[in-house]
Amino acid sequence: MARGRLRIYLGAAPGVGKTYAMLAEAHRRLARGTDVAVGFVETHGRPNTAELLHGLEAVPRRVLEHRGAEFTELDLDALLARRPQVALVDELAHTNVPGSRHAKRWQDVEELLAAGVDVISTVNIQHLESLGDVVEGITGVRQRETVPDEVVRRADQIELVDMSPQALRRRLAHGNVYAPEKIDAALSNYFRPGNLTALRELALLWTADRVDEYLQRYRAEQGIDSTWQARERIVVGLTGGPEGATLIRRAARIAAKGSGSELLAVHISRSDGLAAGSGSPQALIEQHALVESLGGTFHTVLGDDPAPALLDFARGVNATQIVLGSSRRKPWQYVYGPGVGSTVARDSGDIDVHIVTHEHVAHGRGRIPIRKVTDLGRPRAVAGWLIGVGGPPLLALLLNQLSRTALPTDMLLFFSVTVCAALVGGLFPAIASAIVGSTALNYWFTPPVHRLTISDPQNILAVAIFTVVGIAVATVVDVAARRTHEASRSQAEAQTLSTLVGTVLRGGWPTGDGMLKALLDQVRETFQVDSVALLERRHEFDPWHAIADSGPNPPEHPEDGQVDVPAGKTLALVLRGRVLPASDRRLLGAFAAQAAVLAEREQLVKEAAAARRQAEGNRIRTALLAAVSHDLRTPLAGIKAAVSSLRAEDVQWSPADEAELLAGIEAGADRLDHLINNLLDMSRLQTGTVTPLIQEVDLDEVVPFALGGVPLESVRLEVPESLPMVSADAGLLERALANLIENAVKYSPPGQRVLVRADALDASPAGERVELRVVDRGPGVPEEAKEKIFAPFQRYGDAPRGAGVGLGLAVARGFVESMGGSITAEDTPGGGLTMVVSLPAVARAPDPPADAPALTSLNLRKTEHA
């Protein structure tokens, strides 16, 4: 089934006539015999718009109830069953009433289009999702109903419904937009002339961009390379030289003369990573920021020849003008070629070229890039020069001492010295050897000897050939050495990249915050720099801050390092210690990309952790509702029944009955108080608002207070007064122990007392600690469930409703751990469960000397509790 076509009427503000234009189009199509049906049209009480609904078939709307009120929505099923050729669906960004199939009306439209139904709809520019912040900044009103830009961009036809601000305000004042009681407020707020002008400009520019996208797609499909000057696009070529800022500002002034003009800055970079000019990377970074501050875009393209690369880029973006700076080369440097500006101007065709003068004209571009001779190392260079310069004279002296040989033999011997110099020292020692050797041949072995003249023309040719071949051989040897050097470097680079990629694929980086640190450590090791930092800046004017760093004194700003490369839109990888050659920047770019991935990964991990906490909070809230609906209802029902019985006038209760009912009310209230306290405690633990007040606490003072909720005869205490004090919050510790003891009493068999015993552990690995054990003789807990019982809302086994909401142990563990202690569950020998509370002990003070004055009993006396 063919997909339906979408036509959208786009307006800058309410009241410009979008719905009116949609209905007029529907009448035109109906007159041509097209099957048209109205799915949903909102007239807003405007009579002119309502009149256009006459004569159009309307599919009945669906009635939905929400919060006690009735609303009407698009009946998608009815419209799909009716299946017209064209459906009218107003207000594309509308949010549907809860209970509808889709949350947004544009999703209803997508289903209609998928079913092959053509749709005509409307939307205002302020409802586009990408413009929400812009519209809020203009009008002060945040649009809550939005539609994704891509939905509107995919429309087969977009028609702009335009109206001047003055005409729209007149229409509003005449009552054609809002009801009379809303006119004054609308005119003085949203419909101010400035607001309407800005919204109108947004609508016009957004539509122009959409038209431009269509034009670019059409040109690409038709293979059109010539420039169509539908919109001014100014391309400024940058080399990274000091004239860059002047060129950018000049190009920005040219762009400002035409409405809707675009500014594009481009830097041509060689495919081997070397800059095409002699520009400064730092200058390029500054020029990049300047271009973006002026509303332009910065682009870097690869090209071994700057002029053709620049023209290809300009034609690719349909540029109308190119701005270049006058050459900085000195007059004698034009022997290397006509220059980029002259070549671009000659080959630009229908693109205008502006050559802008500046203060650096003809001041020189620095050295003309010359191929660097391979560095073979200092020892080989010295040996090569010794062979190249000293070898030919020594050979000449040796041959003079021997019997005379033929000139060809002498030339071969001198040629072998040149080859040796080339093999050992490279190009320049070999050239020197060829020159010195040819001079020695001429002076000692070419008639007339001992003179720098040659009488035989053949000898002249032989010496010339010797010199040329010697230089050629030296060049070949140097090229081979350079290729070997490049191959070794490429191999090292490939190994580094292979290690990096392998680490990524295997997930070999440490988990947590150590991922970026490990990567930056590898960057330091690979590039041999002092320190590395990954900096982030969310917005252009925000300060930089370090996400991760490695090494001493890491850079805090891109300008603090010798090398910085972008790692995404908001990140920069900065190295301090030495300047890297251009050939290393490609490899550094790979590390920067990986750093951006790891930074994003860490952010996702944090978001996932936040999502897990939120999910846990939702689970807690769900369980809390379940607890409120079940466990809290039982004591409330008991209290209600007892109170109703006591208030009954037709029943005479005996004193014993009244006492029993009142005891039931008190027990139910105590139970409610206990449950609510546990719920509040769990809420505090979940939100992280528990802040213990750590003090020196005596267990023999705290434990008795924890027995208030259980019968005293059900518990046996063994807490000696000689125990050291513990570091704890007395209140939190009391609450935790109360929960543990009540839980133990609850599950202990009748007649079996719960033992609460405390002991000091001097040999604990964590230092001196005090362990308090709550021992019961109940059914016990299997090993695999010992940790589960500490989770919130967990009740082990077949505990009945009303036995608690399962928070006591969770609250107890949370309180104890917040004080630096721990709670574990162990099996009681002979059956049952033992809860072990471990708390840090306070170091004992040294014993006083024998002759120290005695303290009064009041200072040493401990308060005893029954």
PDB file of N, CA, C and O in Angstrom, residues 703-764:
ATOM      1  N   VAL A 703      20.970  -0.362  75.107  1.00  0.00           N
ATOM      2  CA  VAL A 703      20.226  -1.595  74.855  1.00  0.00           C
ATOM      3  C   VAL A 703      18.943  -1.665  75.669  1.00  0.00           C
ATOM      4  O   VAL A 703      17.887  -2.047  75.143  1.00  0.00           O
ATOM      5  N   PRO A 704      18.943  -1.313  76.980  1.00  0.00           N
ATOM      6  CA  PRO A 704      17.683  -1.406  77.718  1.00  0.00           C
ATOM      7  C   PRO A 704      16.561  -0.564  77.129  1.00  0.00           C
ATOM      8  O   PRO A 704      15.400  -0.948  77.175  1.00  0.00           O
ATOM      9  N   PHE A 705      16.893   0.602  76.569  1.00  0.00           N
ATOM     10  CA  PHE A 705      15.854   1.429  75.964  1.00  0.00           C
ATOM     11  C   PHE A 705      15.250   0.774  74.729  1.00  0.00           C
ATOM     12  O   PHE A 705      14.129   1.096  74.339  1.00  0.00           O
ATOM     13  N   ALA A 706      16.002  -0.139  74.064  1.00  0.00           N
ATOM     14  CA  ALA A 706      15.494  -0.800  72.857  1.00  0.00           C
ATOM     15  C   ALA A 706      14.492  -1.888  73.168  1.00  0.00           C
ATOM     16  O   ALA A 706      13.924  -2.486  72.250  1.00  0.00           O
ATOM     17  N   LEU A 707      14.255  -2.181  74.465  1.00  0.00           N
ATOM     18  CA  LEU A 707      13.331  -3.250  74.832  1.00  0.00           C
ATOM     19  C   LEU A 707      11.926  -2.745  75.103  1.00  0.00           C
ATOM     20  O   LEU A 707      11.071  -3.511  75.575  1.00  0.00           O
ATOM     21  N   GLY A 708      11.689  -1.474  74.814  1.00  0.00           N
ATOM     22  CA  GLY A 708      10.392  -0.913  75.162  1.00  0.00           C
ATOM     23  C   GLY A 708       9.221  -1.529  74.420  1.00  0.00           C
ATOM     24  O   GLY A 708       8.091  -1.498  74.908  1.00  0.00           O
ATOM     25  N   GLY A 709       9.432  -2.115  73.259  1.00  0.00           N
ATOM     26  CA  GLY A 709       8.315  -2.638  72.472  1.00  0.00           C
ATOM     27  C   GLY A 709       8.064  -4.114  72.651  1.00  0.00           C
ATOM     28  O   GLY A 709       7.214  -4.673  71.947  1.00  0.00           O
ATOM     29  N   VAL A 710       8.776  -4.784  73.557  1.00  0.00           N
ATOM     30  CA  VAL A 710       8.609  -6.228  73.740  1.00  0.00           C
ATOM     31  C   VAL A 710       8.468  -6.509  75.231  1.00  0.00           C
ATOM     32  O   VAL A 710       8.923  -5.734  76.087  1.00  0.00           O
ATOM     33  N   PRO A 711       7.843  -7.616  75.589  1.00  0.00           N
ATOM     34  CA  PRO A 711       7.763  -7.977  77.023  1.00  0.00           C
ATOM     35  C   PRO A 711       9.161  -8.232  77.588  1.00  0.00           C
ATOM     36  O   PRO A 711       9.993  -8.883  76.957  1.00  0.00           O
ATOM     37  N   LEU A 712       9.421  -7.705  78.767  1.00  0.00           N
ATOM     38  CA  LEU A 712      10.757  -7.830  79.346  1.00  0.00           C
ATOM     39  C   LEU A 712      11.115  -9.277  79.636  1.00  0.00           C
ATOM     40  O   LEU A 712      12.286  -9.661  79.565  1.00  0.00           O
ATOM     41  N   GLU A 713      10.093 -10.106  79.934  1.00  0.00           N
ATOM     42  CA  GLU A 713      10.399 -11.499  80.259  1.00  0.00           C
ATOM     43  C   GLU A 713      10.779 -12.315  79.036  1.00  0.00           C
ATOM     44  O   GLU A 713      11.223 -13.460  79.162  1.00  0.00           O
ATOM     45  N   SER A 714      10.624 -11.737  77.825  1.00  0.00           N
ATOM     46  CA  SER A 714      10.973 -12.485  76.609  1.00  0.00           C
ATOM     47  C   SER A 714      12.409 -12.262  76.174  1.00  0.00           C
ATOM     48  O   SER A 714      12.838 -12.819  75.167  1.00  0.00           O
ATOM     49  N   VAL A 715      13.163 -11.446  76.892  1.00  0.00           N
ATOM     50  CA  VAL A 715      14.524 -11.095  76.476  1.00  0.00           C
ATOM     51  C   VAL A 715      15.462 -11.290  77.663  1.00  0.00           C
ATOM     52  O   VAL A 715      15.134 -10.948  78.812  1.00  0.00           O
ATOM     53  N   ARG A 716      16.648 -11.827  77.407  1.00  0.00           N
ATOM     54  CA  ARG A 716      17.690 -11.959  78.418  1.00  0.00           C
ATOM     55  C   ARG A 716      18.907 -11.148  77.966  1.00  0.00           C
ATOM     56  O   ARG A 716      19.415 -11.341  76.857  1.00  0.00           O
ATOM     57  N   LEU A 717      19.372 -10.234  78.804  1.00  0.00           N
ATOM     58  CA  LEU A 717      20.472  -9.329  78.468  1.00  0.00           C
ATOM     59  C   LEU A 717      21.769  -9.831  79.071  1.00  0.00           C
ATOM     60  O   LEU A 717      21.816 -10.219  80.248  1.00  0.00           O
ATOM     61  N   GLU A 718      22.820  -9.810  78.271  1.00  0.00           N
ATOM     62  CA  GLU A 718      24.179 -10.073  78.743  1.00  0.00           C
ATOM     63  C   GLU A 718      25.093  -9.002  78.161  1.00  0.00           C
ATOM     64  O   GLU A 718      25.847  -9.227  77.220  1.00  0.00           O
ATOM     65  N   VAL A 719      24.987  -7.797  78.723  1.00  0.00           N
ATOM     66  CA  VAL A 719      25.780  -6.651  78.258  1.00  0.00           C
ATOM     67  C   VAL A 719      26.609  -6.161  79.428  1.00  0.00           C
ATOM     68  O   VAL A 719      26.129  -5.396  80.285  1.00  0.00           O
ATOM     69  N   PRO A 720      27.845  -6.607  79.559  1.00  0.00           N
ATOM     70  CA  PRO A 720      28.657  -6.214  80.722  1.00  0.00           C
ATOM     71  C   PRO A 720      29.013  -4.732  80.701  1.00  0.00           C
ATOM     72  O   PRO A 720      29.179  -4.126  79.637  1.00  0.00           O
ATOM     73  N   GLU A 721      29.135  -4.169  81.885  1.00  0.00           N
ATOM     74  CA  GLU A 721      29.493  -2.750  82.000  1.00  0.00           C
ATOM     75  C   GLU A 721      30.946  -2.507  81.632  1.00  0.00           C
ATOM     76  O   GLU A 721      31.348  -1.369  81.373  1.00  0.00           O
ATOM     77  N   SER A 722      31.749  -3.557  81.619  1.00  0.00           N
ATOM     78  CA  SER A 722      33.172  -3.380  81.316  1.00  0.00           C
ATOM     79  C   SER A 722      33.461  -3.233  79.834  1.00  0.00           C
ATOM     80  O   SER A 722      34.618  -3.053  79.439  1.00  0.00           O
ATOM     81  N   LEU A 723      32.420  -3.318  78.992  1.00  0.00           N
ATOM     82  CA  LEU A 723      32.647  -3.171  77.547  1.00  0.00           C
ATOM     83  C   LEU A 723      33.169  -1.772  77.230  1.00  0.00           C
ATOM     84  O   LEU A 723      32.766  -0.786  77.873  1.00  0.00           O
ATOM     85  N   PRO A 724      34.049  -1.647  76.229  1.00  0.00           N
ATOM     86  CA  PRO A 724      34.448  -0.296  75.800  1.00  0.00           C
ATOM     87  C   PRO A 724      33.280   0.422  75.145  1.00  0.00           C
ATOM     88  O   PRO A 724      32.338  -0.198  74.646  1.00  0.00           O
ATOM     89  N   MET A 725      33.346   1.724  75.168  1.00  0.00           N
ATOM     90  CA  MET A 725      32.313   2.503  74.485  1.00  0.00           C
ATOM     91  C   MET A 725      32.438   2.319  72.967  1.00  0.00           C
ATOM     92  O   MET A 725      33.497   1.954  72.456  1.00  0.00           O
ATOM     93  N   VAL A 726      31.351   2.570  72.268  1.00  0.00           N
ATOM     94  CA  VAL A 726      31.333   2.456  70.812  1.00  0.00           C
ATOM     95  C   VAL A 726      31.051   3.823  70.214  1.00  0.00           C
ATOM     96  O   VAL A 726      30.451   4.692  70.850  1.00  0.00           O
ATOM     97  N   SER A 727      31.490   3.995  68.954  1.00  0.00           N
ATOM     98  CA  SER A 727      31.218   5.232  68.212  1.00  0.00           C
ATOM     99  C   SER A 727      29.903   5.049  67.468  1.00  0.00           C
ATOM    100  O   SER A 727      29.817   4.254  66.525  1.00  0.00           O
ATOM    101  N   ALA A 728      28.866   5.745  67.890  1.00  0.00           N
ATOM    102  CA  ALA A 728      27.547   5.544  67.283  1.00  0.00           C
ATOM    103  C   ALA A 728      26.655   6.719  67.609  1.00  0.00           C
ATOM    104  O   ALA A 728      27.002   7.593  68.425  1.00  0.00           O
ATOM    105  N   ASP A 729      25.513   6.763  66.944  1.00  0.00           N
ATOM    106  CA  ASP A 729      24.436   7.691  67.248  1.00  0.00           C
ATOM    107  C   ASP A 729      23.468   6.942  68.154  1.00  0.00           C
ATOM    108  O   ASP A 729      22.867   5.941  67.736  1.00  0.00           O
ATOM    109  N   ALA A 730      23.312   7.400  69.407  1.00  0.00           N
ATOM    110  CA  ALA A 730      22.519   6.653  70.389  1.00  0.00           C
ATOM    111  C   ALA A 730      21.088   6.442  69.902  1.00  0.00           C
ATOM    112  O   ALA A 730      20.516   5.350  70.043  1.00  0.00           O
ATOM    113  N   GLY A 731      20.483   7.476  69.311  1.00  0.00           N
ATOM    114  CA  GLY A 731      19.106   7.352  68.861  1.00  0.00           C
ATOM    115  C   GLY A 731      18.945   6.345  67.732  1.00  0.00           C
ATOM    116  O   GLY A 731      18.047   5.496  67.742  1.00  0.00           O
ATOM    117  N   LEU A 732      19.815   6.432  66.717  1.00  0.00           N
ATOM    118  CA  LEU A 732      19.723   5.503  65.586  1.00  0.00           C
ATOM    119  C   LEU A 732      20.029   4.077  66.026  1.00  0.00           C
ATOM    120  O   LEU A 732      19.391   3.124  65.560  1.00  0.00           O
ATOM    121  N   LEU A 733      21.023   3.934  66.917  1.00  0.00           N
ATOM    122  CA  LEU A 733      21.366   2.594  67.385  1.00  0.00           C
ATOM    123  C   LEU A 733      20.205   1.976  68.160  1.00  0.00           C
ATOM    124  O   LEU A 733      19.897   0.789  68.011  1.00  0.00           O
ATOM    125  N   GLU A 734      19.544   2.787  68.967  1.00  0.00           N
ATOM    126  CA  GLU A 734      18.395   2.277  69.721  1.00  0.00           C
ATOM    127  C   GLU A 734      17.286   1.806  68.775  1.00  0.00           C
ATOM    128  O   GLU A 734      16.701   0.734  68.956  1.00  0.00           O
ATOM    129  N   ARG A 735      17.004   2.594  67.737  1.00  0.00           N
ATOM    130  CA  ARG A 735      15.961   2.208  66.778  1.00  0.00           C
ATOM    131  C   ARG A 735      16.333   0.932  66.050  1.00  0.00           C
ATOM    132  O   ARG A 735      15.503   0.051  65.817  1.00  0.00           O
ATOM    133  N   ALA A 736      17.612   0.805  65.654  1.00  0.00           N
ATOM    134  CA  ALA A 736      18.048  -0.393  64.943  1.00  0.00           C
ATOM    135  C   ALA A 736      17.930  -1.627  65.828  1.00  0.00           C
ATOM    136  O   ALA A 736      17.413  -2.675  65.414  1.00  0.00           O
ATOM    137  N   LEU A 737      18.400  -1.530  67.086  1.00  0.00           N
ATOM    138  CA  LEU A 737      18.331  -2.675  67.987  1.00  0.00           C
ATOM    139  C   LEU A 737      16.888  -3.032  68.319  1.00  0.00           C
ATOM    140  O   LEU A 737      16.544  -4.221  68.453  1.00  0.00           O
ATOM    141  N   ALA A 738      16.037  -2.020  68.447  1.00  0.00           N
ATOM    142  CA  ALA A 738      14.627  -2.296  68.725  1.00  0.00           C
ATOM    143  C   ALA A 738      14.010  -3.124  67.611  1.00  0.00           C
ATOM    144  O   ALA A 738      13.260  -4.085  67.863  1.00  0.00           O
ATOM    145  N   ASN A 739      14.323  -2.796  66.365  1.00  0.00           N
ATOM    146  CA  ASN A 739      13.784  -3.574  65.243  1.00  0.00           C
ATOM    147  C   ASN A 739      14.316  -5.004  65.261  1.00  0.00           C
ATOM    148  O   ASN A 739      13.580  -5.963  64.988  1.00  0.00           O
ATOM    149  N   LEU A 740      15.607  -5.165  65.539  1.00  0.00           N
ATOM    150  CA  LEU A 740      16.187  -6.510  65.560  1.00  0.00           C
ATOM    151  C   LEU A 740      15.571  -7.353  66.678  1.00  0.00           C
ATOM    152  O   LEU A 740      15.238  -8.528  66.485  1.00  0.00           O
ATOM    153  N   ILE A 741      15.419  -6.749  67.853  1.00  0.00           N
ATOM    154  CA  ILE A 741      14.883  -7.504  68.997  1.00  0.00           C
ATOM    155  C   ILE A 741      13.417  -7.845  68.772  1.00  0.00           C
ATOM    156  O   ILE A 741      12.979  -8.970  69.040  1.00  0.00           O
ATOM    157  N   GLU A 742      12.636  -6.895  68.273  1.00  0.00           N
ATOM    158  CA  GLU A 742      11.223  -7.180  68.013  1.00  0.00           C
ATOM    159  C   GLU A 742      11.082  -8.278  66.971  1.00  0.00           C
ATOM    160  O   GLU A 742      10.193  -9.145  67.066  1.00  0.00           O
ATOM    161  N   ASN A 743      11.935  -8.254  65.937  1.00  0.00           N
ATOM    162  CA  ASN A 743      11.874  -9.300  64.915  1.00  0.00           C
ATOM    163  C   ASN A 743      12.217 -10.667  65.512  1.00  0.00           C
ATOM    164  O   ASN A 743      11.586 -11.682  65.216  1.00  0.00           O
ATOM    165  N   ALA A 744      13.238 -10.696  66.402  1.00  0.00           N
ATOM    166  CA  ALA A 744      13.626 -11.967  67.025  1.00  0.00           C
ATOM    167  C   ALA A 744      12.525 -12.486  67.934  1.00  0.00           C
ATOM    168  O   ALA A 744      12.217 -13.690  67.942  1.00  0.00           O
ATOM    169  N   VAL A 745      11.902 -11.605  68.728  1.00  0.00           N
ATOM    170  CA  VAL A 745      10.818 -12.031  69.624  1.00  0.00           C
ATOM    171  C   VAL A 745       9.631 -12.550  68.824  1.00  0.00           C
ATOM    172  O   VAL A 745       8.971 -13.528  69.200  1.00  0.00           O
ATOM    173  N   LYS A 746       9.359 -11.916  67.683  1.00  0.00           N
ATOM    174  CA  LYS A 746       8.220 -12.296  66.861  1.00  0.00           C
ATOM    175  C   LYS A 746       8.347 -13.734  66.378  1.00  0.00           C
ATOM    176  O   LYS A 746       7.364 -14.487  66.312  1.00  0.00           O
ATOM    177  N   TYR A 747       9.563 -14.149  66.014  1.00  0.00           N
ATOM    178  CA  TYR A 747       9.750 -15.469  65.419  1.00  0.00           C
ATOM    179  C   TYR A 747      10.247 -16.516  66.432  1.00  0.00           C
ATOM    180  O   TYR A 747      10.493 -17.656  66.050  1.00  0.00           O
ATOM    181  N   SER A 748      10.428 -16.142  67.695  1.00  0.00           N
ATOM    182  CA  SER A 748      10.861 -17.108  68.694  1.00  0.00           C
ATOM    183  C   SER A 748       9.670 -17.945  69.170  1.00  0.00           C
ATOM    184  O   SER A 748       8.557 -17.421  69.337  1.00  0.00           O
ATOM    185  N   PRO A 749       9.891 -19.236  69.436  1.00  0.00           N
ATOM    186  CA  PRO A 749       8.801 -20.069  69.953  1.00  0.00           C
ATOM    187  C   PRO A 749       8.360 -19.593  71.340  1.00  0.00           C
ATOM    188  O   PRO A 749       9.133 -18.965  72.075  1.00  0.00           O
ATOM    189  N   PRO A 750       7.128 -19.888  71.708  1.00  0.00           N
ATOM    190  CA  PRO A 750       6.665 -19.499  73.056  1.00  0.00           C
ATOM    191  C   PRO A 750       7.544 -20.130  74.136  1.00  0.00           C
ATOM    192  O   PRO A 750       7.915 -21.299  74.065  1.00  0.00           O
ATOM    193  N   GLY A 751       7.860 -19.343  75.131  1.00  0.00           N
ATOM    194  CA  GLY A 751       8.680 -19.817  76.223  1.00  0.00           C
ATOM    195  C   GLY A 751      10.169 -19.728  75.996  1.00  0.00           C
ATOM    196  O   GLY A 751      10.958 -19.953  76.923  1.00  0.00           O
ATOM    197  N   GLN A 752      10.606 -19.427  74.778  1.00  0.00           N
ATOM    198  CA  GLN A 752      12.033 -19.297  74.452  1.00  0.00           C
ATOM    199  C   GLN A 752      12.412 -17.811  74.496  1.00  0.00           C
ATOM    200  O   GLN A 752      11.827 -16.993  73.781  1.00  0.00           O
ATOM    201  N   ARG A 753      13.362 -17.468  75.339  1.00  0.00           N
ATOM    202  CA  ARG A 753      13.770 -16.078  75.479  1.00  0.00           C
ATOM    203  C   ARG A 753      14.831 -15.736  74.422  1.00  0.00           C
ATOM    204  O   ARG A 753      15.655 -16.579  74.042  1.00  0.00           O
ATOM    205  N   VAL A 754      14.805 -14.510  73.978  1.00  0.00           N
ATOM    206  CA  VAL A 754      15.799 -13.991  73.032  1.00  0.00           C
ATOM    207  C   VAL A 754      17.008 -13.498  73.822  1.00  0.00           C
ATOM    208  O   VAL A 754      16.857 -12.765  74.827  1.00  0.00           O
ATOM    209  N   LEU A 755      18.174 -13.917  73.409  1.00  0.00           N
ATOM    210  CA  LEU A 755      19.405 -13.523  74.090  1.00  0.00           C
ATOM    211  C   LEU A 755      20.033 -12.336  73.382  1.00  0.00           C
ATOM    212  O   LEU A 755      20.237 -12.358  72.152  1.00  0.00           O
ATOM    213  N   VAL A 756      20.345 -11.284  74.111  1.00  0.00           N
ATOM    214  CA  VAL A 756      21.061 -10.113  73.592  1.00  0.00           C
ATOM    215  C   VAL A 756      22.384 -10.055  74.342  1.00  0.00           C
ATOM    216  O   VAL A 756      22.425  -9.745  75.538  1.00  0.00           O
ATOM    217  N   ARG A 757      23.485 -10.377  73.641  1.00  0.00           N
ATOM    218  CA  ARG A 757      24.791 -10.473  74.271  1.00  0.00           C
ATOM    219  C   ARG A 757      25.793  -9.581  73.534  1.00  0.00           C
ATOM    220  O   ARG A 757      25.782  -9.521  72.301  1.00  0.00           O
ATOM    221  N   ALA A 758      26.680  -8.926  74.265  1.00  0.00           N
ATOM    222  CA  ALA A 758      27.694  -8.049  73.677  1.00  0.00           C
ATOM    223  C   ALA A 758      29.070  -8.512  74.104  1.00  0.00           C
ATOM    224  O   ALA A 758      29.279  -8.908  75.262  1.00  0.00           O
ATOM    225  N   ASP A 759      30.035  -8.468  73.163  1.00  0.00           N
ATOM    226  CA  ASP A 759      31.414  -8.865  73.429  1.00  0.00           C
ATOM    227  C   ASP A 759      32.348  -7.902  72.698  1.00  0.00           C
ATOM    228  O   ASP A 759      31.998  -7.321  71.673  1.00  0.00           O
ATOM    229  N   ALA A 760      33.549  -7.744  73.228  1.00  0.00           N
ATOM    230  CA  ALA A 760      34.596  -6.926  72.604  1.00  0.00           C
ATOM    231  C   ALA A 760      35.549  -7.836  71.848  1.00  0.00           C
ATOM    232  O   ALA A 760      35.928  -8.898  72.346  1.00  0.00           O
ATOM    233  N   LEU A 761      35.922  -7.410  70.639  1.00  0.00           N
ATOM    234  CA  LEU A 761      36.852  -8.171  69.800  1.00  0.00           C
ATOM    235  C   LEU A 761      38.128  -7.366  69.653  1.00  0.00           C
ATOM    236  O   LEU A 761      38.216  -6.429  68.846  1.00  0.00           O
ATOM    237  N   ASP A 762      39.152  -7.701  70.417  1.00  0.00           N
ATOM    238  CA  ASP A 762      40.403  -6.952  70.346  1.00  0.00           C
ATOM    239  C   ASP A 762      41.202  -7.305  69.107  1.00  0.00           C
ATOM    240  O   ASP A 762      41.987  -6.505  68.601  1.00  0.00           O
ATOM    241  N   ALA A 763      41.051  -8.531  68.583  1.00  0.00           N
ATOM    242  CA  ALA A 763      41.873  -8.982  67.454  1.00  0.00           C
ATOM    243  C   ALA A 763      41.152  -8.846  66.128  1.00  0.00           C
ATOM    244  O   ALA A 763      41.482  -9.512  65.167  1.00  0.00           O
ATOM    245  N   SER A 764      40.184  -7.967  66.064  1.00  0.00           N
ATOM    246  CA  SER A 764      39.453  -7.798  64.798  1.00  0.00           C
ATOM    247  C   SER A 764      40.363  -7.195  63.745  1.00  0.00           C
ATOM    248  O   SER A 764      41.141  -6.286  64.027  1.00  0.00           O
TER     249      SER A 764
END
